[in-house]
Tab-separated table of C-alpha atoms and ligand atoms in Angstrom:
chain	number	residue	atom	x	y	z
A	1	UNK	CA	2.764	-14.192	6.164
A	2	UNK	CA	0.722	-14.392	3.667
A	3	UNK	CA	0.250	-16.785	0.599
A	4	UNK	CA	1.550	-15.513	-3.221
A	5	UNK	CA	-0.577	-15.070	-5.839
A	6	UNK	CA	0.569	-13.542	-9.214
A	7	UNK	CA	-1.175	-12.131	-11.719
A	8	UNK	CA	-0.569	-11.586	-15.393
A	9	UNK	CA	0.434	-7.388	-14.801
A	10	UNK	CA	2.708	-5.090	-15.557
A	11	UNK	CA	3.691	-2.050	-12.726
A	12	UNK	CA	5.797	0.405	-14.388
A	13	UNK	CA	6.438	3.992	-12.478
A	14	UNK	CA	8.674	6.883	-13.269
A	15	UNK	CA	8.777	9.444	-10.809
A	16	UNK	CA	9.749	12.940	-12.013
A	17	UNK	CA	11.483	14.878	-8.853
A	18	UNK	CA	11.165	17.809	-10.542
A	19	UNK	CA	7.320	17.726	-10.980
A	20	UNK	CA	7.462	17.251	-7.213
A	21	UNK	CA	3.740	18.591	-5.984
A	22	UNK	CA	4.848	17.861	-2.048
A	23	UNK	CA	7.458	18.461	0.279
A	24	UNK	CA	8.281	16.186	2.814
A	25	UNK	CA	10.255	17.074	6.016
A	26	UNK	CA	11.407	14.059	7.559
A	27	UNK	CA	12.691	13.979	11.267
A	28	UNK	CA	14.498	10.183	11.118
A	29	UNK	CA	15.269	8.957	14.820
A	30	UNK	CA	17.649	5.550	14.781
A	31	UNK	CA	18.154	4.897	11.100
A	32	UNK	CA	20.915	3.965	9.490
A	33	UNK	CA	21.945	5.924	5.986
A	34	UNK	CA	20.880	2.869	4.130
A	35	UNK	CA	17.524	2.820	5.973
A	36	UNK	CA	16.981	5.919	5.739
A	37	UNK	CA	17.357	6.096	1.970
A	38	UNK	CA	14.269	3.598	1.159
A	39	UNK	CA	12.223	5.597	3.196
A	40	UNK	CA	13.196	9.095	0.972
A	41	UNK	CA	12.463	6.887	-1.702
A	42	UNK	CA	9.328	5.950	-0.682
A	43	UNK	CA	8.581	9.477	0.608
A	44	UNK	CA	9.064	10.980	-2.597
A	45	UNK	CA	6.853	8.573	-4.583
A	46	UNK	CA	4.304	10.663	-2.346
A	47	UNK	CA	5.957	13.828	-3.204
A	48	UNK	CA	5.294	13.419	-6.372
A	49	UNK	CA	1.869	11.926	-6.133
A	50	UNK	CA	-0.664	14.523	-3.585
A	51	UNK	CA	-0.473	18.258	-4.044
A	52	UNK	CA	0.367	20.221	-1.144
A	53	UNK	CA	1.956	23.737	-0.489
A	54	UNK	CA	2.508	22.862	3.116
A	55	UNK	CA	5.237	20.373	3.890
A	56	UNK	CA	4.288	17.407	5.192
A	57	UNK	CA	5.755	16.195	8.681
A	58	UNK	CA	6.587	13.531	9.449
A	59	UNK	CA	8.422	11.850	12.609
A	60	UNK	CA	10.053	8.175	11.693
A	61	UNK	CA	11.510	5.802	14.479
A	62	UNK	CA	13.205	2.382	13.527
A	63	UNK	CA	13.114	0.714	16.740
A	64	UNK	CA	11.602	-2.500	18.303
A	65	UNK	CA	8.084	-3.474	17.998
A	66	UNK	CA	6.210	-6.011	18.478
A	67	UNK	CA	6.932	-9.451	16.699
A	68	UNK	CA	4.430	-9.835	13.581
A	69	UNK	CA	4.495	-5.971	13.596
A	70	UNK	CA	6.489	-4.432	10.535
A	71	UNK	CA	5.361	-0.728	10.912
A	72	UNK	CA	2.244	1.478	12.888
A	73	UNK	CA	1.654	5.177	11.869
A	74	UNK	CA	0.067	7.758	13.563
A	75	UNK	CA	-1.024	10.479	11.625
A	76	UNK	CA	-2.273	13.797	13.723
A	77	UNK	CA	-5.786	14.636	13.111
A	78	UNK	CA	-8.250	17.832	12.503
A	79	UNK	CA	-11.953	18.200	12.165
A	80	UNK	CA	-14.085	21.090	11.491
A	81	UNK	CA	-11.274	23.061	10.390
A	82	UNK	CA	-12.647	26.644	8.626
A	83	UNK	CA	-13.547	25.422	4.950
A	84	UNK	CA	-13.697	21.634	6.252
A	85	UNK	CA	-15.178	19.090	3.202
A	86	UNK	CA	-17.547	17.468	5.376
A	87	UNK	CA	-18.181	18.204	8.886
A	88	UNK	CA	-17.766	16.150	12.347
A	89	UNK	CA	-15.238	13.860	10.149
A	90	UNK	CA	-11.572	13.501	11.264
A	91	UNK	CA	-9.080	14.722	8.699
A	92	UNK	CA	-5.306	13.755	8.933
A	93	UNK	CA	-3.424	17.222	9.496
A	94	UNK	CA	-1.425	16.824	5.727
A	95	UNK	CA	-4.649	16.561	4.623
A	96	UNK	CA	-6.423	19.688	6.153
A	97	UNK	CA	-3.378	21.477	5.451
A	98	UNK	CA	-3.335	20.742	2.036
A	99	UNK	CA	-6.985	21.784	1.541
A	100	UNK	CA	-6.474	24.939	3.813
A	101	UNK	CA	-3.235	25.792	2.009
A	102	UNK	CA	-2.283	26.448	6.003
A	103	UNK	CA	-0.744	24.987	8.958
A	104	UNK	CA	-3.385	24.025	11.249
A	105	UNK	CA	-1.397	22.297	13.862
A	106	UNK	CA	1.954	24.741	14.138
A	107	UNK	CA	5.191	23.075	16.422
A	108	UNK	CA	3.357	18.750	15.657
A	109	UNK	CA	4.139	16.535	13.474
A	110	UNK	CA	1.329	15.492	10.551
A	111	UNK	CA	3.154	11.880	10.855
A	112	UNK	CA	4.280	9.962	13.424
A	113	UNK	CA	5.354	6.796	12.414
A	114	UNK	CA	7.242	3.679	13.830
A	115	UNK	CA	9.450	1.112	11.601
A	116	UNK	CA	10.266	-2.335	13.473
A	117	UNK	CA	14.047	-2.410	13.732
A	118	UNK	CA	13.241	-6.055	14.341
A	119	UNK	CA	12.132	-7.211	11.040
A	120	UNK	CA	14.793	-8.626	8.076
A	121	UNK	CA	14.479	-5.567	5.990
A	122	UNK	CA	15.271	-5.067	2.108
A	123	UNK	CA	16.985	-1.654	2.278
A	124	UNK	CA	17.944	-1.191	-1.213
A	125	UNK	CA	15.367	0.815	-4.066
A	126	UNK	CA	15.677	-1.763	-7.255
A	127	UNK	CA	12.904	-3.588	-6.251
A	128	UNK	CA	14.386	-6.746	-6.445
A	129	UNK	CA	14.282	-7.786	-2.927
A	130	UNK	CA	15.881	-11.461	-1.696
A	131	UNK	CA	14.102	-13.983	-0.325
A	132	UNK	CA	12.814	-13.653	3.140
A	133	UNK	CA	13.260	-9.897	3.253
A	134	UNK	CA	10.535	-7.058	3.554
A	135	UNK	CA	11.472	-4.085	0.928
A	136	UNK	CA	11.426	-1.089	3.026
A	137	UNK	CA	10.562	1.268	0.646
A	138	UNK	CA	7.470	-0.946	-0.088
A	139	UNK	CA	6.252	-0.377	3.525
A	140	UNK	CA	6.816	3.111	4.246
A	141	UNK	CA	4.845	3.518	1.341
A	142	UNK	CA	2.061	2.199	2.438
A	143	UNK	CA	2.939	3.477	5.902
A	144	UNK	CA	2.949	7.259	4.888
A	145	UNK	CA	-0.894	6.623	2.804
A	146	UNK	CA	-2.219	5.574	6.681
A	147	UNK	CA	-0.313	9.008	7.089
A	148	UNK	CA	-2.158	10.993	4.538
A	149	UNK	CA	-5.379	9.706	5.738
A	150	UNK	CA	-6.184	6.147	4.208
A	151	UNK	CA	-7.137	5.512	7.868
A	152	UNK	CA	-10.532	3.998	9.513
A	153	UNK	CA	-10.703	4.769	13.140
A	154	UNK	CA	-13.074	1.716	13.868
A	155	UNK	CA	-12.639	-0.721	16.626
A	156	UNK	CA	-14.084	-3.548	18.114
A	157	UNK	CA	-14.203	-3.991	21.770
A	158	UNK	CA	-15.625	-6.864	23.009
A	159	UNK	CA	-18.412	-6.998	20.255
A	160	UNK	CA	-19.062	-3.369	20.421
A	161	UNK	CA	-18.260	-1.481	17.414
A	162	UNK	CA	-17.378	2.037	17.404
A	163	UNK	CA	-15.837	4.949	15.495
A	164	UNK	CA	-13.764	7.360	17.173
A	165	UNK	CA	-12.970	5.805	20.246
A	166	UNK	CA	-9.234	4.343	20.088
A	167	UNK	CA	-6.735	4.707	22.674
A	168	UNK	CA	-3.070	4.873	22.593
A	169	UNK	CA	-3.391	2.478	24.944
A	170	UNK	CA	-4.759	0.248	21.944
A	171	UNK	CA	-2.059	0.492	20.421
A	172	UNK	CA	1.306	-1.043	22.218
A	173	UNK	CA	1.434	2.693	24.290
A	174	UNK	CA	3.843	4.000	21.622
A	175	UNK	CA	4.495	7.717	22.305
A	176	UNK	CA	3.906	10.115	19.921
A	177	UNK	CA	5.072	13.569	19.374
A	178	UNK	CA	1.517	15.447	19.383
A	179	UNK	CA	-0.554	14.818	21.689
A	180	UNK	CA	-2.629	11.511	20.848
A	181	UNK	CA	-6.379	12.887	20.000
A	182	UNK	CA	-9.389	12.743	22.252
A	183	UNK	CA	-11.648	11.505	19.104
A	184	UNK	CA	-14.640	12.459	20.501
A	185	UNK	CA	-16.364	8.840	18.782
A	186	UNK	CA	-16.663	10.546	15.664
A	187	UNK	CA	-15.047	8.318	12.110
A	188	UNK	CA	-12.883	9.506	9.623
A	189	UNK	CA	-13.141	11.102	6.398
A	190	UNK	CA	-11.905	7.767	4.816
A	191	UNK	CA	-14.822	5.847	7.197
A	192	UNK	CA	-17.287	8.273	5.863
A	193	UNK	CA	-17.464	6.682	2.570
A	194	UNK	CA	-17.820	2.915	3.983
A	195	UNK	CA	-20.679	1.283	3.000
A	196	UNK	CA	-21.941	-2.544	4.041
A	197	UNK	CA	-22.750	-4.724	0.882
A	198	UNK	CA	-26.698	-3.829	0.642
A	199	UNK	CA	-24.970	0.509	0.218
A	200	UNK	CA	-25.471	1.415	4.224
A	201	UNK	CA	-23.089	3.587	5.132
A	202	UNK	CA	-21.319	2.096	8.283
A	203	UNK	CA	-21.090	5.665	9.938
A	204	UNK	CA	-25.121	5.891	9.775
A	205	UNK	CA	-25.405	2.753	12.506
A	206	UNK	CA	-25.505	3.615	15.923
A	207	UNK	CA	-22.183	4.436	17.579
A	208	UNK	CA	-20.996	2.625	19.618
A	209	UNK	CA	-23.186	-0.355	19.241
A	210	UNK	CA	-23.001	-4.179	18.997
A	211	UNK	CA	-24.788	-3.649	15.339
A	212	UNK	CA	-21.634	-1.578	14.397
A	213	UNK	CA	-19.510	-4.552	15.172
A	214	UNK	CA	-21.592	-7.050	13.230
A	215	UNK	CA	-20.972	-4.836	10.119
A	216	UNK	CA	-17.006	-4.399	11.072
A	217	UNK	CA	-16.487	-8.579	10.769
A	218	UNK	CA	-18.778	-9.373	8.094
A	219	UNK	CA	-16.735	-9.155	4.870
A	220	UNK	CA	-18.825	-7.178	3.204
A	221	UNK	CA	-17.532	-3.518	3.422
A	222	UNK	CA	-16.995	-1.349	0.912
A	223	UNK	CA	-15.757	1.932	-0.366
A	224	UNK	CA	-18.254	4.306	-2.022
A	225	UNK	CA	-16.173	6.868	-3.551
A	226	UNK	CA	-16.760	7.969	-7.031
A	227	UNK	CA	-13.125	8.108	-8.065
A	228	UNK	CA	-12.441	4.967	-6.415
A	229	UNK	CA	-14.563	3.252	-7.920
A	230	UNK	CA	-14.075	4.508	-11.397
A	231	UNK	CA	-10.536	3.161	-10.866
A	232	UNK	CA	-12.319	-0.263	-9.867
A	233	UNK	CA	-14.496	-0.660	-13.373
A	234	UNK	CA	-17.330	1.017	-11.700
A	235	UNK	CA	-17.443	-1.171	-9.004
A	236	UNK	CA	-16.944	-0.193	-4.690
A	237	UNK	CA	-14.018	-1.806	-3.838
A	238	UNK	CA	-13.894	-3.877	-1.593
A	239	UNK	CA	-12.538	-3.187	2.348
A	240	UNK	CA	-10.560	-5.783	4.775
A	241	UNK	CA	-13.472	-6.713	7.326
A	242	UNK	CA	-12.618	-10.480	8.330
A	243	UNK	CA	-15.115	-12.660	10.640
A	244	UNK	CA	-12.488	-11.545	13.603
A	245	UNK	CA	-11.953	-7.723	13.752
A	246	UNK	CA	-8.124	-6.894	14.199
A	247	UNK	CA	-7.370	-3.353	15.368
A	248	UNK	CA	-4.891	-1.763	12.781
A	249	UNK	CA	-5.943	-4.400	9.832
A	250	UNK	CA	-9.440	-4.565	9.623
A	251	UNK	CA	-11.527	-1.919	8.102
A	252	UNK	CA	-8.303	0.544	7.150
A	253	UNK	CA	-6.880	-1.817	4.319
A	254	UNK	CA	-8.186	-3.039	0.980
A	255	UNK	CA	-9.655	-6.893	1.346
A	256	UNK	CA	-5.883	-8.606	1.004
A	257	UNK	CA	-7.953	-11.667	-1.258
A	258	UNK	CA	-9.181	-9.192	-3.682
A	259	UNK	CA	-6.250	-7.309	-4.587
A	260	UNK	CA	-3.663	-9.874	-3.751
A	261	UNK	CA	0.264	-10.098	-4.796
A	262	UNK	CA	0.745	-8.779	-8.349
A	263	UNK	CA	-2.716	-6.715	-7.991
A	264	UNK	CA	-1.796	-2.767	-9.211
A	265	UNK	CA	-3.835	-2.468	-5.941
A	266	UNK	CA	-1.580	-4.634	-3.681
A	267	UNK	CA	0.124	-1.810	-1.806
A	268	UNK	CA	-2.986	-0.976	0.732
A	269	UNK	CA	-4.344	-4.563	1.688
A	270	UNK	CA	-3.018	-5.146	5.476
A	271	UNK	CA	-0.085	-7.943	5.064
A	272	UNK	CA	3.552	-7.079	3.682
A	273	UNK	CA	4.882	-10.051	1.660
A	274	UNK	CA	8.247	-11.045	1.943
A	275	UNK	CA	10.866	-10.876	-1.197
A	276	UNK	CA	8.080	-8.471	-3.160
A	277	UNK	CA	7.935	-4.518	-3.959
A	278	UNK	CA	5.532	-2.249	-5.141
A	279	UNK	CA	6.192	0.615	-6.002
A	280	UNK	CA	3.467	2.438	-6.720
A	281	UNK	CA	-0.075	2.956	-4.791
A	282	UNK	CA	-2.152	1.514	-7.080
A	283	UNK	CA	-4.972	3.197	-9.173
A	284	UNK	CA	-7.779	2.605	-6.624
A	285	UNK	CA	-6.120	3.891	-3.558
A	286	UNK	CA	-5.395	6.707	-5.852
A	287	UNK	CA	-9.145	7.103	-6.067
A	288	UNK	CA	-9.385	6.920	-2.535
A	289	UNK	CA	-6.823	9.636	-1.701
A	290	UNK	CA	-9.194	11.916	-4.507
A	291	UNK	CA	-11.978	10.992	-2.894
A	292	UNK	CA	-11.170	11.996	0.596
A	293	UNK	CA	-9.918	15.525	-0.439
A	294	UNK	CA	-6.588	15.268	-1.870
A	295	UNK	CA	-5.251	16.590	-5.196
A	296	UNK	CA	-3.404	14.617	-6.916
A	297	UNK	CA	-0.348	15.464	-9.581
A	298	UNK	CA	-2.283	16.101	-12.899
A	299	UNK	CA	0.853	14.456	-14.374
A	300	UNK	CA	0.989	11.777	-12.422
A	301	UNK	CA	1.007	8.304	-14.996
A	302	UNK	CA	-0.194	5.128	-13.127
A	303	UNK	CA	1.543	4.272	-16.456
A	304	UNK	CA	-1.125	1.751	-17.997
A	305	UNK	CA	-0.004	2.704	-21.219
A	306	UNK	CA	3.336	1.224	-20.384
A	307	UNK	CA	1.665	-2.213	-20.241
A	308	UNK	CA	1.843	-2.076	-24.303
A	309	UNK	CA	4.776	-1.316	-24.700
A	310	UNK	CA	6.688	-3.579	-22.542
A	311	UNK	CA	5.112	-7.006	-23.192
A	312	UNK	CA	6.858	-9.988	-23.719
A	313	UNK	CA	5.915	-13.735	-24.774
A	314	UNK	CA	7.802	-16.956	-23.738
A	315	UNK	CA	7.980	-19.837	-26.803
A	316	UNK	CA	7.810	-22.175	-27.071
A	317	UNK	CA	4.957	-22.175	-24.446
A	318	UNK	CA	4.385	-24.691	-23.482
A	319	UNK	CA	7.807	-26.518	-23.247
A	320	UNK	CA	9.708	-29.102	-21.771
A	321	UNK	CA	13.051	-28.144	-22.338
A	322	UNK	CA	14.236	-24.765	-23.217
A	323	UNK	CA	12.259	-21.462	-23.115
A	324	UNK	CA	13.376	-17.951	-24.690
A	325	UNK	CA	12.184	-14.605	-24.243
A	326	UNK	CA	11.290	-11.975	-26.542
A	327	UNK	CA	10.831	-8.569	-25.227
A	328	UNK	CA	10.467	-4.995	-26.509
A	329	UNK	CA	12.045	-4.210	-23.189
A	330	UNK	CA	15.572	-2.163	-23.918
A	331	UNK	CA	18.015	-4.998	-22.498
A	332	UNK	CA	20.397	-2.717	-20.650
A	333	UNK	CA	17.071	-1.892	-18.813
A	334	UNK	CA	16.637	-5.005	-17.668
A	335	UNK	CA	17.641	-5.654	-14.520
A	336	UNK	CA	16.837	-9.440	-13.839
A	337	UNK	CA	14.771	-11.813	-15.070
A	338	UNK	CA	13.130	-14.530	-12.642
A	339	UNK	CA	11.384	-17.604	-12.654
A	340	UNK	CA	8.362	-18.116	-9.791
A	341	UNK	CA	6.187	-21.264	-8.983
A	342	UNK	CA	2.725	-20.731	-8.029
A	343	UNK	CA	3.632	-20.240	-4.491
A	344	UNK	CA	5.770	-16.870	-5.681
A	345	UNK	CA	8.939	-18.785	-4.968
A	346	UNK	CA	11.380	-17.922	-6.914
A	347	UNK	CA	12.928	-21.461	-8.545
A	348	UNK	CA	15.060	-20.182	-11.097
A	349	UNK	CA	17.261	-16.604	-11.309
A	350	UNK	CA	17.752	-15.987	-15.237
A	351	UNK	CA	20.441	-12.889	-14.291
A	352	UNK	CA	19.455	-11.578	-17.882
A	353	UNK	CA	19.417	-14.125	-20.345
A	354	UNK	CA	16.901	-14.404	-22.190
A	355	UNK	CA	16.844	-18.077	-22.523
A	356	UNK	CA	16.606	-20.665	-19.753
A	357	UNK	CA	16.837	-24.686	-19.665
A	358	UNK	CA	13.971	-25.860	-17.418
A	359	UNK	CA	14.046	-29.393	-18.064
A	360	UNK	CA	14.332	-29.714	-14.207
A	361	UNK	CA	11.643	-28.038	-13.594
A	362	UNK	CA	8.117	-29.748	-12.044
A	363	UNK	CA	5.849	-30.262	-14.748
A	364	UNK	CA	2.875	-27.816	-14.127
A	365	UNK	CA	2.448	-23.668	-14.587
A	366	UNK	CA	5.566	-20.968	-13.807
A	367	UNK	CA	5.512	-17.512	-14.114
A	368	UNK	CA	8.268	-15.130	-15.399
A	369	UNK	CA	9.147	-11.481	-14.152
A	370	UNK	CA	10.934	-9.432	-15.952
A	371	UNK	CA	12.164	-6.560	-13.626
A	372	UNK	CA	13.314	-3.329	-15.528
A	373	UNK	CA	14.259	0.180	-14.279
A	374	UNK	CA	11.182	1.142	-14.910
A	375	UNK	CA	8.549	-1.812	-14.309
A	376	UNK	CA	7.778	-5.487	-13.452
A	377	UNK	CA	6.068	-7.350	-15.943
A	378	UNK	CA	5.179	-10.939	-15.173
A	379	UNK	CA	3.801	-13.557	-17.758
A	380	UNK	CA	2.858	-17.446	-17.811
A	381	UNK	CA	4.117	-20.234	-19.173
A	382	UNK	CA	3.764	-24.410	-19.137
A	383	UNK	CA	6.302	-26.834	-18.446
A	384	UNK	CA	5.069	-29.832	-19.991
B	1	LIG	ZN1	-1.548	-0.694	6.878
């Protein structure tokens, strides 16, 4: 678990099902209706999002992991496909058939993926999710990006680093429908634009090697994508590699520090957080996706513009007894309105008033959320 921080953002999205640029075809094995509704909701936020005229495939089994284990996906790889970006680079199938505008692996799945049955699971879309619960659709989203090929293949063994050389042993000896990939040691498409903090690019140092390791676990990786990092300010941004490598978190996830809850960019760092959504990939791994090879929607809005339009201030701020809202938010939009502490706990539910008595309330700073149909707008205020 991982601590809360919140930020003062607003995450709007609107997704369009008839500007759908994807087609998913989802084979679900053990999930209930309810279950299996997040995940079409989370499957057509990607539908909507990467261009494709092949469907994508994708295999989805809600059964026991693991404890500490929400999710793992598999997605099926190609390399040096005919017309291939870059060469010797892995490329998940979706991907390759995207850019091939052909199906390169006929009778497998692009997707295999694996949901822990296990876990205490939000299964409803409103993004409102109760405390203690992991919003499904939140995780499959994530999930199906590993799926489309936001996926390192590094691992540390023992101190020796390597691309290219995992097992399905490595991971739990979960079966998957195509056959799992010799990898022949060579790194992905999304590990070919890694770069250490002084621009090396990670897939340049021998392989494997104990050097390789040493720049897995140093905290200093980065992606050097151009799209990506227009979508950071102009700066790489920056890659999960913690002192301690950990296969399936490290060095396939944005740094969870940098981009952390209430970051646009919260959806691709490695831990879920309980009783939080996002719906929406986030404007950097957007740039990642781009930068890998995939198309993306031309009318896909990250929305920024919403951010204007759907402020709203707290007075009097600060306060000591009673605070009000005023929004430009349409109130039969609104959906609820809740007080956090700095630990993202929620301490007070508002329903939808838009006035609250917090003279109980610890003296020191709160944040509001304002959850809409459309978005999730958060701002500060003092209770002095
Ligand atoms: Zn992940």
């Amino acid at each position: 678990m991982k601590k809360h921080y919140l930020l003062i953002i607003a995450l709007c999205y609107t997704i369009n099902i008839s500007s759908q640029t994807a087609t998913f075809n989802i084979t679900y094995v053990g999930f209930t209706a309810q279950a299996q509704t997040a995940y079409q909701f989370a499957a057509d936020i990607w539908a909507n999002t990467v261009v494709s005229t092949v469907p994508i495939k994708v295999t989805a089994h809600f059964t026991a992991l693991v404890p500490g284990t929400l999710a793992i996906t598999f997605p099926n790889g190609r390399k040096n496909f005919a017309g291939a970006p870059i060469a010797d680079k892995w490329y998940a199938t979706s991907l390759a058939n995207s850019l091939t505008s052909t199906v390169l692996n006929p009778g497998e799945e692009d997707v295999e993926m694996y949901v822990n049955s296990n876990i205490n699971w939000y299964f409803g879309t409103s993004g409102t999710v109760p405390a203690g619960q992991y919003d499904l659709a939140t995780i499959i989203l994530h999930e199906l990006c590993h799926g489309l090929g936001f996926l390192s293949l590094a691992k540390d063994s023992t101190g020796i680093g390597s691309f290219g050389m995992l097992r399905n042993a490595d991971f739990y000896n979960l079966v998957t429908a195509f056959p799992w990939p010799n990898l022949d040691t060579l790194p992905s498409v999304f590990d070919n634009f890694l770069v250490s903090n002084l621009n090396q690019k990670l897939d340049s140092f021998p392989n494997p090697s104990t050097t390789l390791a040493t720049k897995f676990t140093n905290n200093n990786v980065f992606f050097n994508g151009a799209n990506a990092m227009a979508a950071n300010g102009g700066v790489n941004p920056r890659i999960y590699a913690p002192g301690t490598f950990t296969l399936g978190s490290s060095i396939t996830h944005l740094n969870e520090s940098t981009y952390p809850a209430g970051n646009p960019n919260e959806l691709m760092t490695p831990n879920g957080n309980p009783a939080y959504s996002l719906h929406n990939p986030g404007p950097i791994c957007i740039g990642i996706l781009k930068d890998i090879g995939w198309n993306i929607n031309p009318s896909l809005k990250i929305n920024e513009e919403n951010k204007e339009i759907n402020k709203f201030s707290i007075y009097p701020n600060p306060s000591n007894n009673q605070i009000y809202i005023s929004t430009t938010i349409a109130k039969e939009k609104i959906k609820s309105i809740e007080v956090k502490n700095m630990l993202g706990e929620t301490i007070l539910n508002m329903d939808k008033k838009l006035n609250a008595d917090i003279t109980s309330l610890e003296r020191g700073i709160y944040f509001i959320t304002i959850i809409s149909n459309e978005c999730s707008v958060t701002e500060k205020f003092i209770k002095d």
